[in-house]
């Protein structure tokens, strides 16, 4: 990673790419919003600040919901949760997927068979329903939501990493490393991992968006942490008033849309920067 | 060669592979070899004769599922490598015995700077700091004759030419001052001028470090110039062994004679005005899993007699380091 960044080339390619710039701007706004939420709205998202059902662009930027809570505050605090869930879940997914896929691809044989059967087992679980069941059993807290998302999502990444490792492990320089007496762990981490990294970065960046969508879906269904304001919860709560107060559903919905869109665009920009041949 | 002076001695090595019909067949069959410090032993033969299999067997680099060692010993400094644990064997590789592969284009990691790759192999075997390893890697690059080593250390393999890359590969192999260097066709992928430079380099370093070199090649020109002793392999067996001078003056095995006879000699052709087509050895190496009871070379041999297809000829040693496996060898010289 250090190599990718200090060479500047990947960053530069993303900055010179139109969708890369758009995604960075949107994500920048959301990150700033998340960071400065307590400064902008020191009372928190659950505080009733005005009359219920106030339309947007009046006294409050995005109006109020049916209890008179500021929707803009909800958006700001919800951004923290969305980003947190997206990043932490992705971190766990990447860790699990890389370790399992890496070991399976490197060692092959029964290790591979065992790990891939386990992976396939997780792949057969319908992801969203799997996440609902896990949260329903363990209880709706933020760590459980993150864990549930990670558990149902790591399998495809593990397969991807396994395929990439298998491709690399048969190259002659890996044999040369074995002939030099390098240990398996060292070969995996120092020699093979960098070859897999670009794939993991691209897949991982798209995974952040998927995780955010998952979290929103769970909150929408009332399976989010009830003590935390999230975008999905806001959409779910505003649903009953959708015909009289469109903004309660639309504004958090747009927040989800733009965030996921921006992350997907960034993923594409990464893909283009790291695999220049794929888009020519 | 007496055993006491050898740094590596292989005795009766037999490696078998699993065929698609689930039967085991030998790819290296009862091979003995000795390498002394500061000596180059050339292992010569056609493609598929078991040269690389021999090298890989010594380092135990063959895939375990489809290959097995069926007897023999590989002695390095009194230790039998065939009985070492995998972990002990790993410490031998790169440290005591190093290997240089054929393709400098593919035997380096494309995503690491060459300096880091040299440093990696030092760090694997020695307990020194990264900064020291980096310094050593620059010294090694200097040793293998790379100009501006400190600058080149930061280059990636694709930024270097084939000759430079092979020098890097050699630097990596020499990083821990091995006792034995196995060079598996180190110059096959290089053009002739670079080939001479790389072989000169291996030769110089051999004397400097005092290591034994096993040079695997099919180029008899290379053998004549750089090897002190020659071992000819055919169908997994050693068929002739001699010091280089004796070998080129009078090869004893019909296969060796045929090999020497098929070397193009443009100068001789011009002198004699006889531009006859190049002599070739008829046929190909027989599949190793379908060998008959007799001498494996019998089908292609110009001097075949009735006895040749009866039994595999024993390797008869007429003097230390000089021997041949042919029942008719006495009549041929």
PDB file of C-alpha atoms in Angstrom, chain B residues 19-281:
ATOM      1  CA  UNK B  19       2.240 -41.544 -13.969  1.00  0.00           C
ATOM      2  CA  UNK B  20      -1.322 -40.885 -15.053  1.00  0.00           C
ATOM      3  CA  UNK B  21      -1.876 -44.639 -14.790  1.00  0.00           C
ATOM      4  CA  UNK B  22      -1.015 -44.410 -11.083  1.00  0.00           C
ATOM      5  CA  UNK B  23       2.241 -46.276 -11.372  1.00  0.00           C
ATOM      6  CA  UNK B  24       5.587 -44.984 -10.151  1.00  0.00           C
ATOM      7  CA  UNK B  25       8.422 -44.619 -12.633  1.00  0.00           C
ATOM      8  CA  UNK B  26      11.947 -43.280 -12.072  1.00  0.00           C
ATOM      9  CA  UNK B  27      12.943 -39.871 -13.461  1.00  0.00           C
ATOM     10  CA  UNK B  28      16.292 -39.904 -11.698  1.00  0.00           C
ATOM     11  CA  UNK B  29      17.733 -43.386 -11.525  1.00  0.00           C
ATOM     12  CA  UNK B  30      20.664 -44.329  -9.339  1.00  0.00           C
ATOM     13  CA  UNK B  31      22.664 -41.162  -9.866  1.00  0.00           C
ATOM     14  CA  UNK B  32      25.942 -40.512  -8.047  1.00  0.00           C
ATOM     15  CA  UNK B  33      27.719 -37.218  -8.160  1.00  0.00           C
ATOM     16  CA  UNK B  34      30.408 -35.344  -6.244  1.00  0.00           C
ATOM     17  CA  UNK B  35      31.154 -31.642  -6.279  1.00  0.00           C
ATOM     18  CA  UNK B  36      34.288 -30.206  -4.714  1.00  0.00           C
ATOM     19  CA  UNK B  37      34.606 -26.604  -3.502  1.00  0.00           C
ATOM     20  CA  UNK B  38      35.653 -24.284  -6.302  1.00  0.00           C
ATOM     21  CA  UNK B  39      34.749 -26.843  -8.932  1.00  0.00           C
ATOM     22  CA  UNK B  40      32.150 -26.708 -11.677  1.00  0.00           C
ATOM     23  CA  UNK B  41      30.391 -29.925 -12.561  1.00  0.00           C
ATOM     24  CA  UNK B  42      28.394 -29.720 -15.771  1.00  0.00           C
ATOM     25  CA  UNK B  43      25.331 -31.916 -16.012  1.00  0.00           C
ATOM     26  CA  UNK B  44      24.535 -32.350 -19.681  1.00  0.00           C
ATOM     27  CA  UNK B  45      21.727 -33.988 -21.587  1.00  0.00           C
ATOM     28  CA  UNK B  46      18.763 -33.441 -23.861  1.00  0.00           C
ATOM     29  CA  UNK B  47      15.477 -31.981 -22.686  1.00  0.00           C
ATOM     30  CA  UNK B  48      13.656 -34.523 -20.601  1.00  0.00           C
ATOM     31  CA  UNK B  49      16.712 -36.523 -19.565  1.00  0.00           C
ATOM     32  CA  UNK B  50      16.280 -35.697 -15.883  1.00  0.00           C
ATOM     33  CA  UNK B  51      18.799 -32.886 -15.361  1.00  0.00           C
ATOM     34  CA  UNK B  52      16.347 -30.507 -13.753  1.00  0.00           C
ATOM     35  CA  UNK B  53      14.705 -33.350 -11.855  1.00  0.00           C
ATOM     36  CA  UNK B  54      18.102 -34.156 -10.373  1.00  0.00           C
ATOM     37  CA  UNK B  55      18.577 -30.544  -9.262  1.00  0.00           C
ATOM     38  CA  UNK B  56      15.087 -30.335  -7.836  1.00  0.00           C
ATOM     39  CA  UNK B  57      15.551 -33.663  -6.042  1.00  0.00           C
ATOM     40  CA  UNK B  58      18.713 -32.435  -4.353  1.00  0.00           C
ATOM     41  CA  UNK B  59      16.862 -29.373  -3.036  1.00  0.00           C
ATOM     42  CA  UNK B  60      13.695 -31.396  -2.428  1.00  0.00           C
ATOM     43  CA  UNK B  61      11.650 -28.977  -4.501  1.00  0.00           C
ATOM     44  CA  UNK B  62       9.499 -31.556  -6.264  1.00  0.00           C
ATOM     45  CA  UNK B  63       5.753 -31.635  -5.601  1.00  0.00           C
ATOM     46  CA  UNK B  64       5.190 -34.169  -2.837  1.00  0.00           C
ATOM     47  CA  UNK B  65       1.953 -35.562  -4.188  1.00  0.00           C
ATOM     48  CA  UNK B  66       3.314 -36.846  -7.482  1.00  0.00           C
ATOM     49  CA  UNK B  67       6.929 -37.540  -6.652  1.00  0.00           C
ATOM     50  CA  UNK B  68       8.870 -39.537  -4.118  1.00  0.00           C
ATOM     51  CA  UNK B  69      12.425 -40.319  -3.228  1.00  0.00           C
ATOM     52  CA  UNK B  70      13.155 -44.016  -3.513  1.00  0.00           C
ATOM     53  CA  UNK B  71      16.530 -44.407  -1.942  1.00  0.00           C
ATOM     54  CA  UNK B  72      19.858 -42.714  -2.154  1.00  0.00           C
ATOM     55  CA  UNK B  73      21.411 -40.015  -0.076  1.00  0.00           C
ATOM     56  CA  UNK B  74      22.386 -36.393  -0.560  1.00  0.00           C
ATOM     57  CA  UNK B  75      25.280 -35.561   1.727  1.00  0.00           C
ATOM     58  CA  UNK B  76      26.155 -31.985   2.499  1.00  0.00           C
ATOM     59  CA  UNK B  77      28.797 -31.470   5.158  1.00  0.00           C
ATOM     60  CA  UNK B  78      28.066 -34.871   6.682  1.00  0.00           C
ATOM     61  CA  UNK B  79      24.314 -34.362   6.829  1.00  0.00           C
ATOM     62  CA  UNK B  80      21.939 -36.409   4.711  1.00  0.00           C
ATOM     63  CA  UNK B  81      19.478 -33.908   3.261  1.00  0.00           C
ATOM     64  CA  UNK B  82      16.963 -36.587   2.369  1.00  0.00           C
ATOM     65  CA  UNK B  83      16.268 -37.261   6.039  1.00  0.00           C
ATOM     66  CA  UNK B  84      15.987 -33.652   7.224  1.00  0.00           C
ATOM     67  CA  UNK B  85      12.678 -32.232   8.408  1.00  0.00           C
ATOM     68  CA  UNK B  86      10.975 -29.741   6.094  1.00  0.00           C
ATOM     69  CA  UNK B  87      11.934 -26.894   8.409  1.00  0.00           C
ATOM     70  CA  UNK B  88      15.617 -27.947   8.515  1.00  0.00           C
ATOM     71  CA  UNK B  89      15.569 -28.375   4.752  1.00  0.00           C
ATOM     72  CA  UNK B  90      14.189 -24.867   4.368  1.00  0.00           C
ATOM     73  CA  UNK B  91      17.212 -23.552   6.247  1.00  0.00           C
ATOM     74  CA  UNK B  92      19.533 -25.423   3.921  1.00  0.00           C
ATOM     75  CA  UNK B  93      17.954 -23.867   0.847  1.00  0.00           C
ATOM     76  CA  UNK B  94      19.437 -20.494   0.024  1.00  0.00           C
ATOM     77  CA  UNK B  95      21.847 -20.833   2.913  1.00  0.00           C
ATOM     78  CA  UNK B  96      23.932 -23.910   2.002  1.00  0.00           C
ATOM     79  CA  UNK B  97      22.611 -24.675  -1.459  1.00  0.00           C
ATOM     80  CA  UNK B  98      21.238 -22.020  -3.768  1.00  0.00           C
ATOM     81  CA  UNK B  99      19.652 -22.290  -7.141  1.00  0.00           C
ATOM     82  CA  UNK B 100      19.653 -20.026 -10.179  1.00  0.00           C
ATOM     83  CA  UNK B 101      16.758 -20.592 -12.514  1.00  0.00           C
ATOM     84  CA  UNK B 102      16.630 -20.511 -16.269  1.00  0.00           C
ATOM     85  CA  UNK B 103      14.336 -17.562 -16.829  1.00  0.00           C
ATOM     86  CA  UNK B 104      15.527 -14.267 -15.363  1.00  0.00           C
ATOM     87  CA  UNK B 105      12.330 -12.709 -16.708  1.00  0.00           C
ATOM     88  CA  UNK B 106      10.069 -14.734 -14.472  1.00  0.00           C
ATOM     89  CA  UNK B 107      12.199 -15.675 -11.502  1.00  0.00           C
ATOM     90  CA  UNK B 108      11.969 -12.208  -9.971  1.00  0.00           C
ATOM     91  CA  UNK B 109       8.908 -10.735  -8.312  1.00  0.00           C
ATOM     92  CA  UNK B 110       7.624  -7.994 -10.646  1.00  0.00           C
ATOM     93  CA  UNK B 111       6.181  -5.980  -7.760  1.00  0.00           C
ATOM     94  CA  UNK B 112       9.311  -5.655  -5.612  1.00  0.00           C
ATOM     95  CA  UNK B 113      12.406  -3.586  -6.170  1.00  0.00           C
ATOM     96  CA  UNK B 114      15.405  -5.782  -6.894  1.00  0.00           C
ATOM     97  CA  UNK B 115      17.228  -4.407  -3.851  1.00  0.00           C
ATOM     98  CA  UNK B 116      14.368  -5.491  -1.613  1.00  0.00           C
ATOM     99  CA  UNK B 117      14.326  -8.925  -3.170  1.00  0.00           C
ATOM    100  CA  UNK B 118      17.991  -9.452  -2.385  1.00  0.00           C
ATOM    101  CA  UNK B 119      17.476  -8.091   1.132  1.00  0.00           C
ATOM    102  CA  UNK B 120      14.519 -10.437   1.646  1.00  0.00           C
ATOM    103  CA  UNK B 121      16.631 -13.515   1.099  1.00  0.00           C
ATOM    104  CA  UNK B 122      19.268 -12.248   3.525  1.00  0.00           C
ATOM    105  CA  UNK B 123      16.661 -11.449   6.165  1.00  0.00           C
ATOM    106  CA  UNK B 124      15.211 -14.919   5.805  1.00  0.00           C
ATOM    107  CA  UNK B 125      18.423 -16.611   6.868  1.00  0.00           C
ATOM    108  CA  UNK B 126      20.273 -14.109   8.994  1.00  0.00           C
ATOM    109  CA  UNK B 127      19.277 -12.224  12.069  1.00  0.00           C
ATOM    110  CA  UNK B 128      20.243  -8.731  10.981  1.00  0.00           C
ATOM    111  CA  UNK B 129      18.455  -5.410  10.718  1.00  0.00           C
ATOM    112  CA  UNK B 130      16.659  -4.292   7.583  1.00  0.00           C
ATOM    113  CA  UNK B 131      19.125  -1.443   7.149  1.00  0.00           C
ATOM    114  CA  UNK B 132      22.070  -3.873   7.255  1.00  0.00           C
ATOM    115  CA  UNK B 133      20.329  -6.206   4.829  1.00  0.00           C
ATOM    116  CA  UNK B 134      19.764  -3.308   2.453  1.00  0.00           C
ATOM    117  CA  UNK B 135      23.424  -2.356   2.692  1.00  0.00           C
ATOM    118  CA  UNK B 136      24.454  -5.954   2.011  1.00  0.00           C
ATOM    119  CA  UNK B 137      22.140  -6.122  -0.992  1.00  0.00           C
ATOM    120  CA  UNK B 138      23.845  -3.093  -2.520  1.00  0.00           C
ATOM    121  CA  UNK B 139      27.246  -4.719  -1.891  1.00  0.00           C
ATOM    122  CA  UNK B 140      26.038  -7.902  -3.542  1.00  0.00           C
ATOM    123  CA  UNK B 141      24.837  -5.979  -6.576  1.00  0.00           C
ATOM    124  CA  UNK B 142      28.275  -4.437  -6.763  1.00  0.00           C
ATOM    125  CA  UNK B 143      29.828  -7.902  -6.450  1.00  0.00           C
ATOM    126  CA  UNK B 144      27.864  -9.241  -9.407  1.00  0.00           C
ATOM    127  CA  UNK B 145      29.099  -6.338 -11.493  1.00  0.00           C
ATOM    128  CA  UNK B 146      26.098  -4.021 -11.590  1.00  0.00           C
ATOM    129  CA  UNK B 147      27.102  -0.391 -12.015  1.00  0.00           C
ATOM    130  CA  UNK B 148      25.468   2.185  -9.732  1.00  0.00           C
ATOM    131  CA  UNK B 149      24.140  -0.506  -7.408  1.00  0.00           C
ATOM    132  CA  UNK B 150      22.650   1.991  -4.958  1.00  0.00           C
ATOM    133  CA  UNK B 151      20.476   3.441  -7.726  1.00  0.00           C
ATOM    134  CA  UNK B 152      19.628   0.148  -9.389  1.00  0.00           C
ATOM    135  CA  UNK B 153      18.561  -1.331  -6.056  1.00  0.00           C
ATOM    136  CA  UNK B 154      15.458   0.834  -6.279  1.00  0.00           C
ATOM    137  CA  UNK B 155      14.549  -0.414  -9.736  1.00  0.00           C
ATOM    138  CA  UNK B 156      11.869  -2.952 -10.494  1.00  0.00           C
ATOM    139  CA  UNK B 157      12.728  -6.025 -12.580  1.00  0.00           C
ATOM    140  CA  UNK B 158      10.942  -4.656 -15.665  1.00  0.00           C
ATOM    141  CA  UNK B 159      13.337  -1.715 -15.694  1.00  0.00           C
ATOM    142  CA  UNK B 160      16.363  -3.993 -16.090  1.00  0.00           C
ATOM    143  CA  UNK B 161      17.647  -5.936 -19.069  1.00  0.00           C
ATOM    144  CA  UNK B 162      17.763  -9.727 -19.148  1.00  0.00           C
ATOM    145  CA  UNK B 163      21.469  -9.854 -18.337  1.00  0.00           C
ATOM    146  CA  UNK B 164      21.087  -7.500 -15.390  1.00  0.00           C
ATOM    147  CA  UNK B 165      18.138  -9.470 -14.114  1.00  0.00           C
ATOM    148  CA  UNK B 166      20.107 -12.701 -14.232  1.00  0.00           C
ATOM    149  CA  UNK B 167      22.841 -10.935 -12.274  1.00  0.00           C
ATOM    150  CA  UNK B 168      20.239  -9.992  -9.680  1.00  0.00           C
ATOM    151  CA  UNK B 169      19.074 -13.611  -9.559  1.00  0.00           C
ATOM    152  CA  UNK B 170      22.676 -14.658  -8.993  1.00  0.00           C
ATOM    153  CA  UNK B 171      23.109 -11.994  -6.312  1.00  0.00           C
ATOM    154  CA  UNK B 172      20.034 -13.371  -4.531  1.00  0.00           C
ATOM    155  CA  UNK B 173      21.393 -16.904  -4.808  1.00  0.00           C
ATOM    156  CA  UNK B 174      24.753 -15.827  -3.412  1.00  0.00           C
ATOM    157  CA  UNK B 175      23.310 -13.631  -0.668  1.00  0.00           C
ATOM    158  CA  UNK B 176      24.143 -16.107   2.090  1.00  0.00           C
ATOM    159  CA  UNK B 177      27.390 -17.422   0.590  1.00  0.00           C
ATOM    160  CA  UNK B 178      26.145 -20.917  -0.215  1.00  0.00           C
ATOM    161  CA  UNK B 179      28.476 -23.902  -0.336  1.00  0.00           C
ATOM    162  CA  UNK B 180      26.854 -25.168  -3.514  1.00  0.00           C
ATOM    163  CA  UNK B 181      25.231 -23.276  -6.356  1.00  0.00           C
ATOM    164  CA  UNK B 182      22.945 -25.150  -8.703  1.00  0.00           C
ATOM    165  CA  UNK B 183      22.567 -23.208 -11.942  1.00  0.00           C
ATOM    166  CA  UNK B 184      19.736 -24.668 -14.006  1.00  0.00           C
ATOM    167  CA  UNK B 185      20.456 -23.514 -17.554  1.00  0.00           C
ATOM    168  CA  UNK B 186      21.314 -20.034 -16.293  1.00  0.00           C
ATOM    169  CA  UNK B 187      22.079 -18.596 -19.701  1.00  0.00           C
ATOM    170  CA  UNK B 188      19.616 -20.317 -21.988  1.00  0.00           C
ATOM    171  CA  UNK B 189      17.371 -17.245 -22.083  1.00  0.00           C
ATOM    172  CA  UNK B 190      20.226 -14.816 -22.675  1.00  0.00           C
ATOM    173  CA  UNK B 191      22.044 -13.850 -25.834  1.00  0.00           C
ATOM    174  CA  UNK B 192      25.562 -15.093 -26.415  1.00  0.00           C
ATOM    175  CA  UNK B 193      27.538 -12.047 -25.241  1.00  0.00           C
ATOM    176  CA  UNK B 194      25.545 -11.745 -22.033  1.00  0.00           C
ATOM    177  CA  UNK B 195      25.846 -15.504 -21.618  1.00  0.00           C
ATOM    178  CA  UNK B 196      29.623 -15.248 -21.520  1.00  0.00           C
ATOM    179  CA  UNK B 197      29.471 -12.411 -18.966  1.00  0.00           C
ATOM    180  CA  UNK B 198      27.111 -14.283 -16.673  1.00  0.00           C
ATOM    181  CA  UNK B 199      29.154 -17.491 -16.818  1.00  0.00           C
ATOM    182  CA  UNK B 200      32.365 -15.578 -16.228  1.00  0.00           C
ATOM    183  CA  UNK B 201      30.687 -14.017 -13.199  1.00  0.00           C
ATOM    184  CA  UNK B 202      29.639 -17.390 -11.793  1.00  0.00           C
ATOM    185  CA  UNK B 203      33.140 -18.696 -12.432  1.00  0.00           C
ATOM    186  CA  UNK B 204      34.811 -15.757 -10.664  1.00  0.00           C
ATOM    187  CA  UNK B 205      32.497 -15.891  -7.673  1.00  0.00           C
ATOM    188  CA  UNK B 206      32.944 -19.640  -7.432  1.00  0.00           C
ATOM    189  CA  UNK B 207      36.664 -19.156  -6.872  1.00  0.00           C
ATOM    190  CA  UNK B 208      36.127 -16.182  -4.597  1.00  0.00           C
ATOM    191  CA  UNK B 209      33.614 -17.833  -2.279  1.00  0.00           C
ATOM    192  CA  UNK B 210      34.978 -21.351  -2.765  1.00  0.00           C
ATOM    193  CA  UNK B 211      31.649 -22.902  -3.577  1.00  0.00           C
ATOM    194  CA  UNK B 212      30.893 -25.895  -5.755  1.00  0.00           C
ATOM    195  CA  UNK B 213      28.823 -25.257  -8.852  1.00  0.00           C
ATOM    196  CA  UNK B 214      26.496 -27.679 -10.575  1.00  0.00           C
ATOM    197  CA  UNK B 215      25.925 -26.245 -14.021  1.00  0.00           C
ATOM    198  CA  UNK B 216      22.959 -27.776 -15.781  1.00  0.00           C
ATOM    199  CA  UNK B 217      23.094 -27.174 -19.494  1.00  0.00           C
ATOM    200  CA  UNK B 218      22.657 -28.696 -22.913  1.00  0.00           C
ATOM    201  CA  UNK B 219      25.221 -26.441 -24.486  1.00  0.00           C
ATOM    202  CA  UNK B 220      28.506 -28.309 -24.899  1.00  0.00           C
ATOM    203  CA  UNK B 221      30.262 -25.064 -25.816  1.00  0.00           C
ATOM    204  CA  UNK B 222      29.468 -23.759 -22.349  1.00  0.00           C
ATOM    205  CA  UNK B 223      30.716 -27.011 -20.838  1.00  0.00           C
ATOM    206  CA  UNK B 224      34.024 -26.884 -22.691  1.00  0.00           C
ATOM    207  CA  UNK B 225      34.691 -23.377 -21.534  1.00  0.00           C
ATOM    208  CA  UNK B 226      33.538 -23.340 -17.922  1.00  0.00           C
ATOM    209  CA  UNK B 227      33.320 -26.829 -16.462  1.00  0.00           C
ATOM    210  CA  UNK B 228      36.057 -28.881 -14.837  1.00  0.00           C
ATOM    211  CA  UNK B 229      34.053 -32.074 -14.898  1.00  0.00           C
ATOM    212  CA  UNK B 230      31.219 -33.362 -17.025  1.00  0.00           C
ATOM    213  CA  UNK B 231      28.380 -35.717 -16.290  1.00  0.00           C
ATOM    214  CA  UNK B 232      26.161 -36.887 -19.138  1.00  0.00           C
ATOM    215  CA  UNK B 233      22.622 -37.920 -18.320  1.00  0.00           C
ATOM    216  CA  UNK B 234      20.242 -39.911 -20.428  1.00  0.00           C
ATOM    217  CA  UNK B 235      16.739 -41.029 -19.490  1.00  0.00           C
ATOM    218  CA  UNK B 236      17.301 -40.301 -15.818  1.00  0.00           C
ATOM    219  CA  UNK B 237      20.621 -42.168 -15.586  1.00  0.00           C
ATOM    220  CA  UNK B 238      24.197 -41.069 -15.517  1.00  0.00           C
ATOM    221  CA  UNK B 239      25.728 -42.552 -18.660  1.00  0.00           C
ATOM    222  CA  UNK B 240      29.153 -40.976 -18.584  1.00  0.00           C
ATOM    223  CA  UNK B 241      31.332 -38.997 -16.256  1.00  0.00           C
ATOM    224  CA  UNK B 242      34.770 -37.542 -16.909  1.00  0.00           C
ATOM    225  CA  UNK B 243      36.870 -34.476 -16.373  1.00  0.00           C
ATOM    226  CA  UNK B 244      36.207 -31.966 -19.108  1.00  0.00           C
ATOM    227  CA  UNK B 245      39.477 -32.455 -20.944  1.00  0.00           C
ATOM    228  CA  UNK B 246      39.177 -36.234 -21.121  1.00  0.00           C
ATOM    229  CA  UNK B 247      35.571 -35.949 -22.171  1.00  0.00           C
ATOM    230  CA  UNK B 248      36.183 -33.666 -25.123  1.00  0.00           C
ATOM    231  CA  UNK B 249      39.194 -35.680 -26.245  1.00  0.00           C
ATOM    232  CA  UNK B 250      37.430 -38.994 -26.192  1.00  0.00           C
ATOM    233  CA  UNK B 251      33.832 -39.366 -25.114  1.00  0.00           C
ATOM    234  CA  UNK B 252      33.209 -43.028 -24.341  1.00  0.00           C
ATOM    235  CA  UNK B 253      29.452 -43.419 -24.445  1.00  0.00           C
ATOM    236  CA  UNK B 254      27.787 -43.516 -27.884  1.00  0.00           C
ATOM    237  CA  UNK B 255      25.307 -40.907 -26.681  1.00  0.00           C
ATOM    238  CA  UNK B 256      28.121 -38.548 -25.667  1.00  0.00           C
ATOM    239  CA  UNK B 257      29.796 -39.111 -29.013  1.00  0.00           C
ATOM    240  CA  UNK B 258      26.528 -38.384 -30.801  1.00  0.00           C
ATOM    241  CA  UNK B 259      26.002 -35.239 -28.712  1.00  0.00           C
ATOM    242  CA  UNK B 260      29.471 -33.967 -29.570  1.00  0.00           C
ATOM    243  CA  UNK B 261      28.970 -34.960 -33.196  1.00  0.00           C
ATOM    244  CA  UNK B 262      25.830 -32.855 -33.446  1.00  0.00           C
ATOM    245  CA  UNK B 263      27.465 -29.618 -32.342  1.00  0.00           C
ATOM    246  CA  UNK B 264      27.571 -27.253 -35.327  1.00  0.00           C
ATOM    247  CA  UNK B 265      31.141 -26.292 -36.304  1.00  0.00           C
ATOM    248  CA  UNK B 266      30.902 -23.491 -38.857  1.00  0.00           C
ATOM    249  CA  UNK B 267      34.677 -22.954 -38.865  1.00  0.00           C
ATOM    250  CA  UNK B 268      35.420 -26.586 -39.712  1.00  0.00           C
ATOM    251  CA  UNK B 269      32.787 -26.578 -42.427  1.00  0.00           C
ATOM    252  CA  UNK B 270      34.250 -23.474 -44.016  1.00  0.00           C
ATOM    253  CA  UNK B 271      37.790 -24.910 -43.834  1.00  0.00           C
ATOM    254  CA  UNK B 272      36.833 -28.203 -45.427  1.00  0.00           C
ATOM    255  CA  UNK B 273      34.286 -26.735 -47.828  1.00  0.00           C
ATOM    256  CA  UNK B 274      31.975 -29.545 -46.832  1.00  0.00           C
ATOM    257  CA  UNK B 275      28.602 -28.067 -45.963  1.00  0.00           C
ATOM    258  CA  UNK B 276      26.886 -31.317 -45.103  1.00  0.00           C
ATOM    259  CA  UNK B 277      23.713 -31.035 -43.063  1.00  0.00           C
ATOM    260  CA  UNK B 278      24.145 -30.989 -39.297  1.00  0.00           C
ATOM    261  CA  UNK B 279      24.410 -34.454 -37.828  1.00  0.00           C
ATOM    262  CA  UNK B 280      21.526 -35.226 -35.517  1.00  0.00           C
ATOM    263  CA  UNK B 281      20.724 -38.039 -33.133  1.00  0.00           C
TER     264      UNK B 281
END
